[in-house]
């Protein structure tokens, strides 16, 4: 029997082996009470599943995001980012938060496994990797739910996530290539960075029944030239930035694009988390439903606002007000009723 149980009723109990999605066996507490995320996708995953276990945000929520978050979660400390581009965390800051567990969700390659091993060795804090791909969402919720003692909540979210994925796939997967519009995803201040085919950044584009304008290439993100975008001549443009959306609409450079002529320039909602890939986490589930409906409205006659309300209630612990719903859908190609 573990003596930790006798030491404190509030401390995590005994350690047990856990095999994470990268195949690493990590000794984790039976009751991890204070959990931090290694990066933004894991932060969203934790918030949807067990907000009371979160010891910190990776980055401080922006003022526009806080009304969409639980009041008790808005002012959590900031841990910084351990993984991905632009890491900002350091060992001292992580240790100061006294977490029982570090969770990452995303890619499972050797680079991420090596980072997890290194941080775990430096801090002595168990660090697990979970599958951040959309097809792996249900299993990830079940794994983390079991690990945190939140099996019922994990199962609820796993089923809801799989229902979204299955519904979109059943309607979109049979479409032949000629019915799948060419879509350009414009990131960066001028819209000249994009997600490459097969990358986690462009995952919902392809699953929603679009064809990525960018050609296959190694990596996740790539800088592109205006000449390349003009040559691809996308039928649809998606961005996450209202300024980029306005740029494509008004800059004479882009007026010959099919997407501009057809007024099919859509901005993905981003409150409290991006719907497209900012970050590329479970928040993309509602973005998948949104984008599939924009690309193939004949296949998705159900009103989007009802799907949004249901998603926010279940995943984000929030009953959207009429004003919040209208703000989310403004300029996105969809309308609140």
mmCIF file of C-alpha atoms in Angstrom:
data_model
loop_
_atom_site.group_PDB
_atom_site.id
_atom_site.type_symbol
_atom_site.label_atom_id
_atom_site.label_comp_id
_atom_site.label_asym_id
_atom_site.label_seq_id
_atom_site.Cartn_x
_atom_site.Cartn_y
_atom_site.Cartn_z
ATOM 1 C CA UNK A 1 0.000 0.000 0.000
ATOM 2 C CA UNK A 2 1.265 3.476 -0.822
ATOM 3 C CA UNK A 3 2.220 5.503 2.264
ATOM 4 C CA UNK A 4 1.412 8.734 0.436
ATOM 5 C CA UNK A 5 -2.233 8.046 1.177
ATOM 6 C CA UNK A 6 -1.468 8.349 4.869
ATOM 7 C CA UNK A 7 0.599 11.488 4.449
ATOM 8 C CA UNK A 8 -2.043 13.750 2.964
ATOM 9 C CA UNK A 9 -5.608 13.491 1.798
ATOM 10 C CA UNK A 10 -5.051 16.336 -0.680
ATOM 11 C CA UNK A 11 -1.767 15.232 -2.229
ATOM 12 C CA UNK A 12 -1.623 12.945 -5.261
ATOM 13 C CA UNK A 13 -1.673 9.286 -4.284
ATOM 14 C CA UNK A 14 0.651 6.505 -5.385
ATOM 15 C CA UNK A 15 2.397 6.407 -8.720
ATOM 16 C CA UNK A 16 1.442 3.921 -11.418
ATOM 17 C CA UNK A 17 2.761 3.200 -14.903
ATOM 18 C CA UNK A 18 1.023 4.894 -17.824
ATOM 19 C CA UNK A 19 1.817 4.177 -21.460
ATOM 20 C CA UNK A 20 1.336 7.385 -23.405
ATOM 21 C CA UNK A 21 0.451 7.758 -27.080
ATOM 22 C CA UNK A 22 4.137 7.877 -28.053
ATOM 23 C CA UNK A 23 4.736 4.494 -26.412
ATOM 24 C CA UNK A 24 6.620 5.943 -23.428
ATOM 25 C CA UNK A 25 5.944 4.374 -20.016
ATOM 26 C CA UNK A 26 5.685 7.126 -17.423
ATOM 27 C CA UNK A 27 5.103 6.790 -13.695
ATOM 28 C CA UNK A 28 2.118 9.033 -12.990
ATOM 29 C CA UNK A 29 0.217 9.817 -9.784
ATOM 30 C CA UNK A 30 -3.065 8.020 -9.162
ATOM 31 C CA UNK A 31 -4.689 11.379 -8.448
ATOM 32 C CA UNK A 32 -2.966 14.214 -10.328
ATOM 33 C CA UNK A 33 -4.600 17.308 -8.868
ATOM 34 C CA UNK A 34 -2.442 20.032 -10.413
ATOM 35 C CA UNK A 35 -1.841 19.636 -14.132
ATOM 36 C CA UNK A 36 -0.105 21.948 -16.580
ATOM 37 C CA UNK A 37 -0.083 21.819 -20.361
ATOM 38 C CA UNK A 38 3.100 21.793 -22.423
ATOM 39 C CA UNK A 39 1.510 23.761 -25.257
ATOM 40 C CA UNK A 40 -1.739 25.443 -26.346
ATOM 41 C CA UNK A 41 -3.491 22.321 -27.768
ATOM 42 C CA UNK A 42 -3.023 20.494 -24.475
ATOM 43 C CA UNK A 43 -4.239 23.563 -22.612
ATOM 44 C CA UNK A 44 -7.536 23.480 -24.528
ATOM 45 C CA UNK A 45 -7.806 19.716 -23.996
ATOM 46 C CA UNK A 46 -7.382 20.125 -20.244
ATOM 47 C CA UNK A 47 -9.821 23.019 -20.078
ATOM 48 C CA UNK A 48 -12.564 21.086 -21.859
ATOM 49 C CA UNK A 49 -12.076 17.947 -19.770
ATOM 50 C CA UNK A 50 -11.141 19.078 -16.263
ATOM 51 C CA UNK A 51 -10.775 22.843 -15.774
ATOM 52 C CA UNK A 52 -10.531 22.434 -12.004
ATOM 53 C CA UNK A 53 -7.288 20.440 -12.443
ATOM 54 C CA UNK A 54 -5.545 23.166 -14.454
ATOM 55 C CA UNK A 55 -2.725 24.818 -12.531
ATOM 56 C CA UNK A 56 -1.962 27.369 -15.258
ATOM 57 C CA UNK A 57 -2.582 28.571 -18.784
ATOM 58 C CA UNK A 58 0.235 28.258 -21.300
ATOM 59 C CA UNK A 59 -0.406 31.897 -22.241
ATOM 60 C CA UNK A 60 -2.641 34.453 -20.558
ATOM 61 C CA UNK A 61 -6.139 34.627 -22.088
ATOM 62 C CA UNK A 62 -6.764 37.824 -24.053
ATOM 63 C CA UNK A 63 -9.424 40.263 -22.910
ATOM 64 C CA UNK A 64 -11.761 39.198 -25.726
ATOM 65 C CA UNK A 65 -11.433 35.536 -24.705
ATOM 66 C CA UNK A 66 -12.171 35.791 -20.990
ATOM 67 C CA UNK A 67 -15.979 36.211 -21.259
ATOM 68 C CA UNK A 68 -16.023 32.816 -23.000
ATOM 69 C CA UNK A 69 -14.158 31.124 -20.106
ATOM 70 C CA UNK A 70 -15.259 29.979 -16.673
ATOM 71 C CA UNK A 71 -14.780 32.803 -14.122
ATOM 72 C CA UNK A 72 -12.611 30.578 -11.929
ATOM 73 C CA UNK A 73 -10.311 29.785 -14.872
ATOM 74 C CA UNK A 74 -9.750 33.278 -16.227
ATOM 75 C CA UNK A 75 -6.975 34.389 -13.889
ATOM 76 C CA UNK A 76 -4.901 31.242 -13.556
ATOM 77 C CA UNK A 77 -1.110 31.727 -13.555
ATOM 78 C CA UNK A 78 0.835 31.466 -16.800
ATOM 79 C CA UNK A 79 3.292 28.591 -17.162
ATOM 80 C CA UNK A 80 4.742 29.433 -20.572
ATOM 81 C CA UNK A 81 5.166 27.079 -23.481
ATOM 82 C CA UNK A 82 7.356 23.986 -23.203
ATOM 83 C CA UNK A 83 6.841 22.615 -26.696
ATOM 84 C CA UNK A 84 6.413 23.806 -30.279
ATOM 85 C CA UNK A 85 7.626 27.017 -31.839
ATOM 86 C CA UNK A 86 8.517 29.884 -29.539
ATOM 87 C CA UNK A 87 8.901 28.017 -26.246
ATOM 88 C CA UNK A 88 8.698 30.455 -23.329
ATOM 89 C CA UNK A 89 8.672 28.244 -20.232
ATOM 90 C CA UNK A 90 11.670 27.525 -18.042
ATOM 91 C CA UNK A 91 12.299 24.858 -15.444
ATOM 92 C CA UNK A 92 12.091 27.275 -12.512
ATOM 93 C CA UNK A 93 8.702 28.615 -13.609
ATOM 94 C CA UNK A 94 7.338 25.101 -14.063
ATOM 95 C CA UNK A 95 8.596 23.946 -10.675
ATOM 96 C CA UNK A 96 7.143 27.018 -8.965
ATOM 97 C CA UNK A 97 3.651 25.905 -10.000
ATOM 98 C CA UNK A 98 4.158 22.545 -8.210
ATOM 99 C CA UNK A 99 2.350 20.474 -10.840
ATOM 100 C CA UNK A 100 1.722 16.749 -10.419
ATOM 101 C CA UNK A 101 1.672 16.168 -14.168
ATOM 102 C CA UNK A 102 2.603 17.784 -17.485
ATOM 103 C CA UNK A 103 0.425 16.947 -20.510
ATOM 104 C CA UNK A 104 1.185 17.546 -24.169
ATOM 105 C CA UNK A 105 -1.201 16.836 -27.048
ATOM 106 C CA UNK A 106 -0.126 16.966 -30.674
ATOM 107 C CA UNK A 107 2.528 15.284 -32.764
ATOM 108 C CA UNK A 108 4.078 12.096 -31.418
ATOM 109 C CA UNK A 109 7.395 12.095 -33.279
ATOM 110 C CA UNK A 110 10.832 11.506 -31.764
ATOM 111 C CA UNK A 111 11.477 15.226 -31.274
ATOM 112 C CA UNK A 112 8.492 15.573 -28.963
ATOM 113 C CA UNK A 113 9.247 12.346 -27.106
ATOM 114 C CA UNK A 114 12.828 13.499 -26.567
ATOM 115 C CA UNK A 115 11.638 16.853 -25.233
ATOM 116 C CA UNK A 116 9.236 15.126 -22.864
ATOM 117 C CA UNK A 117 12.015 12.882 -21.558
ATOM 118 C CA UNK A 118 14.342 15.840 -21.096
ATOM 119 C CA UNK A 119 11.826 18.018 -19.230
ATOM 120 C CA UNK A 120 10.781 15.078 -17.075
ATOM 121 C CA UNK A 121 14.417 14.396 -16.166
ATOM 122 C CA UNK A 122 15.073 18.071 -15.362
ATOM 123 C CA UNK A 123 11.962 18.621 -13.254
ATOM 124 C CA UNK A 124 11.084 15.209 -11.862
ATOM 125 C CA UNK A 125 7.502 15.854 -12.999
ATOM 126 C CA UNK A 126 5.761 13.139 -15.050
ATOM 127 C CA UNK A 127 5.287 14.342 -18.648
ATOM 128 C CA UNK A 128 2.953 12.483 -21.011
ATOM 129 C CA UNK A 129 2.294 12.802 -24.737
ATOM 130 C CA UNK A 130 -1.205 12.338 -26.179
ATOM 131 C CA UNK A 131 -2.365 12.106 -29.790
ATOM 132 C CA UNK A 132 -3.489 15.548 -30.975
ATOM 133 C CA UNK A 133 -4.838 14.480 -34.364
ATOM 134 C CA UNK A 134 -8.559 14.749 -35.031
ATOM 135 C CA UNK A 135 -9.018 10.985 -35.583
ATOM 136 C CA UNK A 136 -7.354 10.368 -32.218
ATOM 137 C CA UNK A 137 -9.581 12.779 -30.293
ATOM 138 C CA UNK A 138 -11.958 10.238 -28.770
ATOM 139 C CA UNK A 139 -9.137 7.974 -27.606
ATOM 140 C CA UNK A 140 -7.250 10.957 -26.183
ATOM 141 C CA UNK A 141 -10.261 12.037 -24.139
ATOM 142 C CA UNK A 142 -10.699 8.512 -22.826
ATOM 143 C CA UNK A 143 -7.002 8.183 -21.947
ATOM 144 C CA UNK A 144 -6.759 11.490 -20.155
ATOM 145 C CA UNK A 145 -10.145 11.049 -18.509
ATOM 146 C CA UNK A 146 -9.036 7.721 -17.044
ATOM 147 C CA UNK A 147 -5.713 9.170 -15.929
ATOM 148 C CA UNK A 148 -7.363 12.093 -14.124
ATOM 149 C CA UNK A 149 -10.180 10.038 -12.609
ATOM 150 C CA UNK A 150 -12.664 11.802 -14.918
ATOM 151 C CA UNK A 151 -13.816 8.724 -16.819
ATOM 152 C CA UNK A 152 -17.443 9.794 -17.234
ATOM 153 C CA UNK A 153 -16.534 13.249 -18.494
ATOM 154 C CA UNK A 154 -13.873 11.795 -20.783
ATOM 155 C CA UNK A 155 -16.370 9.360 -22.249
ATOM 156 C CA UNK A 156 -18.959 12.098 -22.760
ATOM 157 C CA UNK A 157 -16.521 14.254 -24.701
ATOM 158 C CA UNK A 158 -15.109 11.270 -26.598
ATOM 159 C CA UNK A 159 -18.577 10.348 -27.869
ATOM 160 C CA UNK A 160 -19.445 13.936 -28.761
ATOM 161 C CA UNK A 161 -16.167 14.402 -30.637
ATOM 162 C CA UNK A 162 -16.566 11.158 -32.544
ATOM 163 C CA UNK A 163 -20.135 12.075 -33.487
ATOM 164 C CA UNK A 164 -18.915 15.304 -35.128
ATOM 165 C CA UNK A 165 -16.136 13.493 -36.984
ATOM 166 C CA UNK A 166 -18.405 10.665 -38.126
ATOM 167 C CA UNK A 167 -21.199 12.986 -39.292
ATOM 168 C CA UNK A 168 -18.864 15.115 -41.403
ATOM 169 C CA UNK A 169 -17.051 12.091 -42.815
ATOM 170 C CA UNK A 170 -20.283 10.302 -43.773
ATOM 171 C CA UNK A 171 -21.425 13.277 -45.840
ATOM 172 C CA UNK A 172 -18.127 14.483 -47.276
ATOM 173 C CA UNK A 173 -15.999 11.389 -47.862
ATOM 174 C CA UNK A 174 -18.057 10.113 -50.843
ATOM 175 C CA UNK A 175 -17.523 13.381 -52.770
ATOM 176 C CA UNK A 176 -15.430 13.055 -55.947
ATOM 177 C CA UNK A 177 -12.463 15.427 -56.390
ATOM 178 C CA UNK A 178 -14.345 17.708 -58.774
ATOM 179 C CA UNK A 179 -16.857 18.520 -56.020
ATOM 180 C CA UNK A 180 -14.129 19.489 -53.553
ATOM 181 C CA UNK A 181 -13.238 23.178 -53.940
ATOM 182 C CA UNK A 182 -9.624 24.326 -53.896
ATOM 183 C CA UNK A 183 -9.059 26.149 -50.606
ATOM 184 C CA UNK A 184 -6.189 28.433 -49.664
ATOM 185 C CA UNK A 185 -5.502 28.884 -45.962
ATOM 186 C CA UNK A 186 -3.901 32.299 -45.443
ATOM 187 C CA UNK A 187 -1.917 32.810 -42.242
ATOM 188 C CA UNK A 188 0.507 35.513 -41.157
ATOM 189 C CA UNK A 189 0.143 39.304 -41.319
ATOM 190 C CA UNK A 190 -0.290 39.318 -45.105
ATOM 191 C CA UNK A 191 -1.857 35.893 -45.537
ATOM 192 C CA UNK A 192 1.295 34.505 -47.143
ATOM 193 C CA UNK A 193 1.919 31.625 -44.790
ATOM 194 C CA UNK A 194 -0.112 28.453 -45.195
ATOM 195 C CA UNK A 195 -0.661 24.975 -43.797
ATOM 196 C CA UNK A 196 0.630 22.169 -45.983
ATOM 197 C CA UNK A 197 -1.403 19.117 -47.022
ATOM 198 C CA UNK A 198 -1.355 16.403 -44.391
ATOM 199 C CA UNK A 199 -0.221 18.765 -41.632
ATOM 200 C CA UNK A 200 -2.075 19.230 -38.370
ATOM 201 C CA UNK A 201 -2.482 22.917 -39.305
ATOM 202 C CA UNK A 202 -4.560 22.116 -42.407
ATOM 203 C CA UNK A 203 -6.277 19.005 -41.108
ATOM 204 C CA UNK A 204 -9.820 20.355 -41.027
ATOM 205 C CA UNK A 205 -9.493 21.808 -44.545
ATOM 206 C CA UNK A 206 -9.091 18.356 -46.020
ATOM 207 C CA UNK A 207 -11.577 16.642 -43.694
ATOM 208 C CA UNK A 208 -14.230 19.275 -44.463
ATOM 209 C CA UNK A 209 -14.197 18.342 -48.140
ATOM 210 C CA UNK A 210 -11.748 20.862 -49.550
ATOM 211 C CA UNK A 211 -8.584 20.438 -51.579
ATOM 212 C CA UNK A 212 -5.592 22.276 -50.207
ATOM 213 C CA UNK A 213 -4.300 24.805 -52.739
ATOM 214 C CA UNK A 214 -0.742 24.253 -51.503
ATOM 215 C CA UNK A 215 1.109 21.266 -52.982
ATOM 216 C CA UNK A 216 2.386 18.451 -50.743
ATOM 217 C CA UNK A 217 5.734 19.196 -49.110
ATOM 218 C CA UNK A 218 7.561 18.242 -45.923
ATOM 219 C CA UNK A 219 6.658 20.210 -42.827
ATOM 220 C CA UNK A 220 3.576 21.818 -41.363
ATOM 221 C CA UNK A 221 3.709 25.475 -42.366
ATOM 222 C CA UNK A 222 5.297 27.235 -45.341
ATOM 223 C CA UNK A 223 5.818 30.775 -46.593
ATOM 224 C CA UNK A 224 4.419 31.336 -50.079
ATOM 225 C CA UNK A 225 4.633 34.120 -52.633
ATOM 226 C CA UNK A 226 1.755 36.142 -54.098
ATOM 227 C CA UNK A 227 2.602 34.604 -57.470
ATOM 228 C CA UNK A 228 2.029 31.131 -56.087
ATOM 229 C CA UNK A 229 -1.355 32.034 -54.629
ATOM 230 C CA UNK A 230 -2.398 33.662 -57.906
ATOM 231 C CA UNK A 231 -1.337 30.565 -59.834
ATOM 232 C CA UNK A 232 -3.316 28.285 -57.522
ATOM 233 C CA UNK A 233 -6.423 30.505 -57.978
ATOM 234 C CA UNK A 234 -8.341 29.075 -55.005
ATOM 235 C CA UNK A 235 -12.119 28.926 -55.056
ATOM 236 C CA UNK A 236 -12.222 29.575 -51.298
ATOM 237 C CA UNK A 237 -9.888 31.457 -48.937
ATOM 238 C CA UNK A 238 -9.878 30.842 -45.195
ATOM 239 C CA UNK A 239 -8.018 32.928 -42.635
ATOM 240 C CA UNK A 240 -8.109 33.489 -38.896
ATOM 241 C CA UNK A 241 -7.290 37.204 -39.050
ATOM 242 C CA UNK A 242 -9.908 39.884 -39.876
ATOM 243 C CA UNK A 243 -7.145 42.118 -41.266
ATOM 244 C CA UNK A 244 -6.077 39.385 -43.700
ATOM 245 C CA UNK A 245 -9.692 38.812 -44.675
ATOM 246 C CA UNK A 246 -10.028 42.525 -45.458
ATOM 247 C CA UNK A 247 -6.736 42.502 -47.366
ATOM 248 C CA UNK A 248 -7.893 39.745 -49.695
ATOM 249 C CA UNK A 249 -11.191 41.530 -50.229
ATOM 250 C CA UNK A 250 -9.747 44.945 -51.053
ATOM 251 C CA UNK A 251 -6.168 44.680 -52.324
ATOM 252 C CA UNK A 252 -6.113 45.022 -56.139
ATOM 253 C CA UNK A 253 -3.503 42.259 -56.240
ATOM 254 C CA UNK A 254 -6.102 39.639 -55.346
ATOM 255 C CA UNK A 255 -9.134 40.812 -57.322
ATOM 256 C CA UNK A 256 -8.667 38.218 -60.052
ATOM 257 C CA UNK A 257 -8.859 35.246 -57.697
ATOM 258 C CA UNK A 258 -11.932 33.057 -58.031
ATOM 259 C CA UNK A 259 -12.497 33.205 -54.262
ATOM 260 C CA UNK A 260 -12.486 37.012 -54.291
ATOM 261 C CA UNK A 261 -14.820 37.269 -57.277
ATOM 262 C CA UNK A 262 -17.243 34.854 -55.597
ATOM 263 C CA UNK A 263 -16.923 36.570 -52.187
ATOM 264 C CA UNK A 264 -15.848 33.288 -50.611
ATOM 265 C CA UNK A 265 -13.281 34.647 -48.161
ATOM 266 C CA UNK A 266 -14.054 33.283 -44.735
ATOM 267 C CA UNK A 267 -12.620 34.104 -41.324
ATOM 268 C CA UNK A 268 -12.594 31.303 -38.790
ATOM 269 C CA UNK A 269 -13.998 32.287 -35.381
ATOM 270 C CA UNK A 270 -11.420 32.419 -32.609
ATOM 271 C CA UNK A 271 -13.144 32.805 -29.223
ATOM 272 C CA UNK A 272 -12.127 31.524 -26.800
ATOM 273 C CA UNK A 273 -9.966 29.303 -29.056
ATOM 274 C CA UNK A 274 -9.502 29.250 -32.827
ATOM 275 C CA UNK A 275 -11.781 27.084 -34.919
ATOM 276 C CA UNK A 276 -9.218 26.287 -37.608
ATOM 277 C CA UNK A 277 -5.792 25.712 -36.082
ATOM 278 C CA UNK A 278 -5.058 28.350 -33.499
ATOM 279 C CA UNK A 279 -4.207 26.158 -31.716
ATOM 280 C CA UNK A 280 -4.539 22.844 -33.607
ATOM 281 C CA UNK A 281 -6.396 21.159 -30.766
ATOM 282 C CA UNK A 282 -9.842 19.792 -29.954
ATOM 283 C CA UNK A 283 -11.188 23.306 -30.574
ATOM 284 C CA UNK A 284 -11.032 22.411 -34.295
ATOM 285 C CA UNK A 285 -14.026 20.090 -33.935
ATOM 286 C CA UNK A 286 -16.552 22.914 -34.215
ATOM 287 C CA UNK A 287 -14.397 24.443 -36.953
ATOM 288 C CA UNK A 288 -14.692 21.218 -38.924
ATOM 289 C CA UNK A 289 -18.481 21.407 -38.780
ATOM 290 C CA UNK A 290 -18.407 25.126 -39.697
ATOM 291 C CA UNK A 291 -16.077 24.720 -42.672
ATOM 292 C CA UNK A 292 -17.802 21.620 -44.033
ATOM 293 C CA UNK A 293 -21.074 23.550 -44.027
ATOM 294 C CA UNK A 294 -19.503 26.488 -45.863
ATOM 295 C CA UNK A 295 -17.882 24.299 -48.521
ATOM 296 C CA UNK A 296 -20.900 22.008 -48.944
ATOM 297 C CA UNK A 297 -24.050 23.783 -47.721
ATOM 298 C CA UNK A 298 -26.258 21.276 -49.529
ATOM 299 C CA UNK A 299 -24.901 18.496 -47.340
ATOM 300 C CA UNK A 300 -25.337 20.389 -44.053
ATOM 301 C CA UNK A 301 -28.833 21.885 -43.982
ATOM 302 C CA UNK A 302 -28.956 21.949 -40.176
ATOM 303 C CA UNK A 303 -28.560 25.464 -38.687
ATOM 304 C CA UNK A 304 -24.971 26.037 -37.611
ATOM 305 C CA UNK A 305 -25.900 28.212 -34.603
ATOM 306 C CA UNK A 306 -27.530 25.261 -32.869
ATOM 307 C CA UNK A 307 -24.434 23.142 -33.396
ATOM 308 C CA UNK A 308 -22.281 25.973 -32.010
ATOM 309 C CA UNK A 309 -24.469 26.382 -28.940
ATOM 310 C CA UNK A 310 -24.347 22.650 -28.235
ATOM 311 C CA UNK A 311 -20.579 22.477 -28.700
ATOM 312 C CA UNK A 312 -19.852 25.433 -26.409
ATOM 313 C CA UNK A 313 -22.196 24.099 -23.749
ATOM 314 C CA UNK A 314 -20.626 20.636 -23.743
ATOM 315 C CA UNK A 315 -16.946 21.404 -24.354
ATOM 316 C CA UNK A 316 -16.497 24.946 -23.030
ATOM 317 C CA UNK A 317 -18.932 24.871 -20.066
ATOM 318 C CA UNK A 318 -20.733 27.907 -21.515
ATOM 319 C CA UNK A 319 -24.292 28.754 -22.514
ATOM 320 C CA UNK A 320 -23.710 31.324 -25.237
ATOM 321 C CA UNK A 321 -25.694 34.532 -25.077
ATOM 322 C CA UNK A 322 -27.248 35.906 -28.245
ATOM 323 C CA UNK A 323 -24.588 38.616 -28.335
ATOM 324 C CA UNK A 324 -21.770 36.102 -27.940
ATOM 325 C CA UNK A 325 -23.159 33.900 -30.703
ATOM 326 C CA UNK A 326 -23.549 36.860 -33.036
ATOM 327 C CA UNK A 327 -19.992 38.019 -32.301
ATOM 328 C CA UNK A 328 -18.610 34.557 -33.015
ATOM 329 C CA UNK A 329 -20.321 34.222 -36.375
ATOM 330 C CA UNK A 330 -19.912 37.792 -37.613
ATOM 331 C CA UNK A 331 -17.815 37.865 -40.783
ATOM 332 C CA UNK A 332 -17.369 34.106 -40.863
ATOM 333 C CA UNK A 333 -19.763 33.243 -43.670
ATOM 334 C CA UNK A 334 -22.434 32.134 -41.185
ATOM 335 C CA UNK A 335 -25.081 34.076 -39.364
ATOM 336 C CA UNK A 336 -26.759 33.825 -35.980
ATOM 337 C CA UNK A 337 -30.545 33.587 -36.302
#
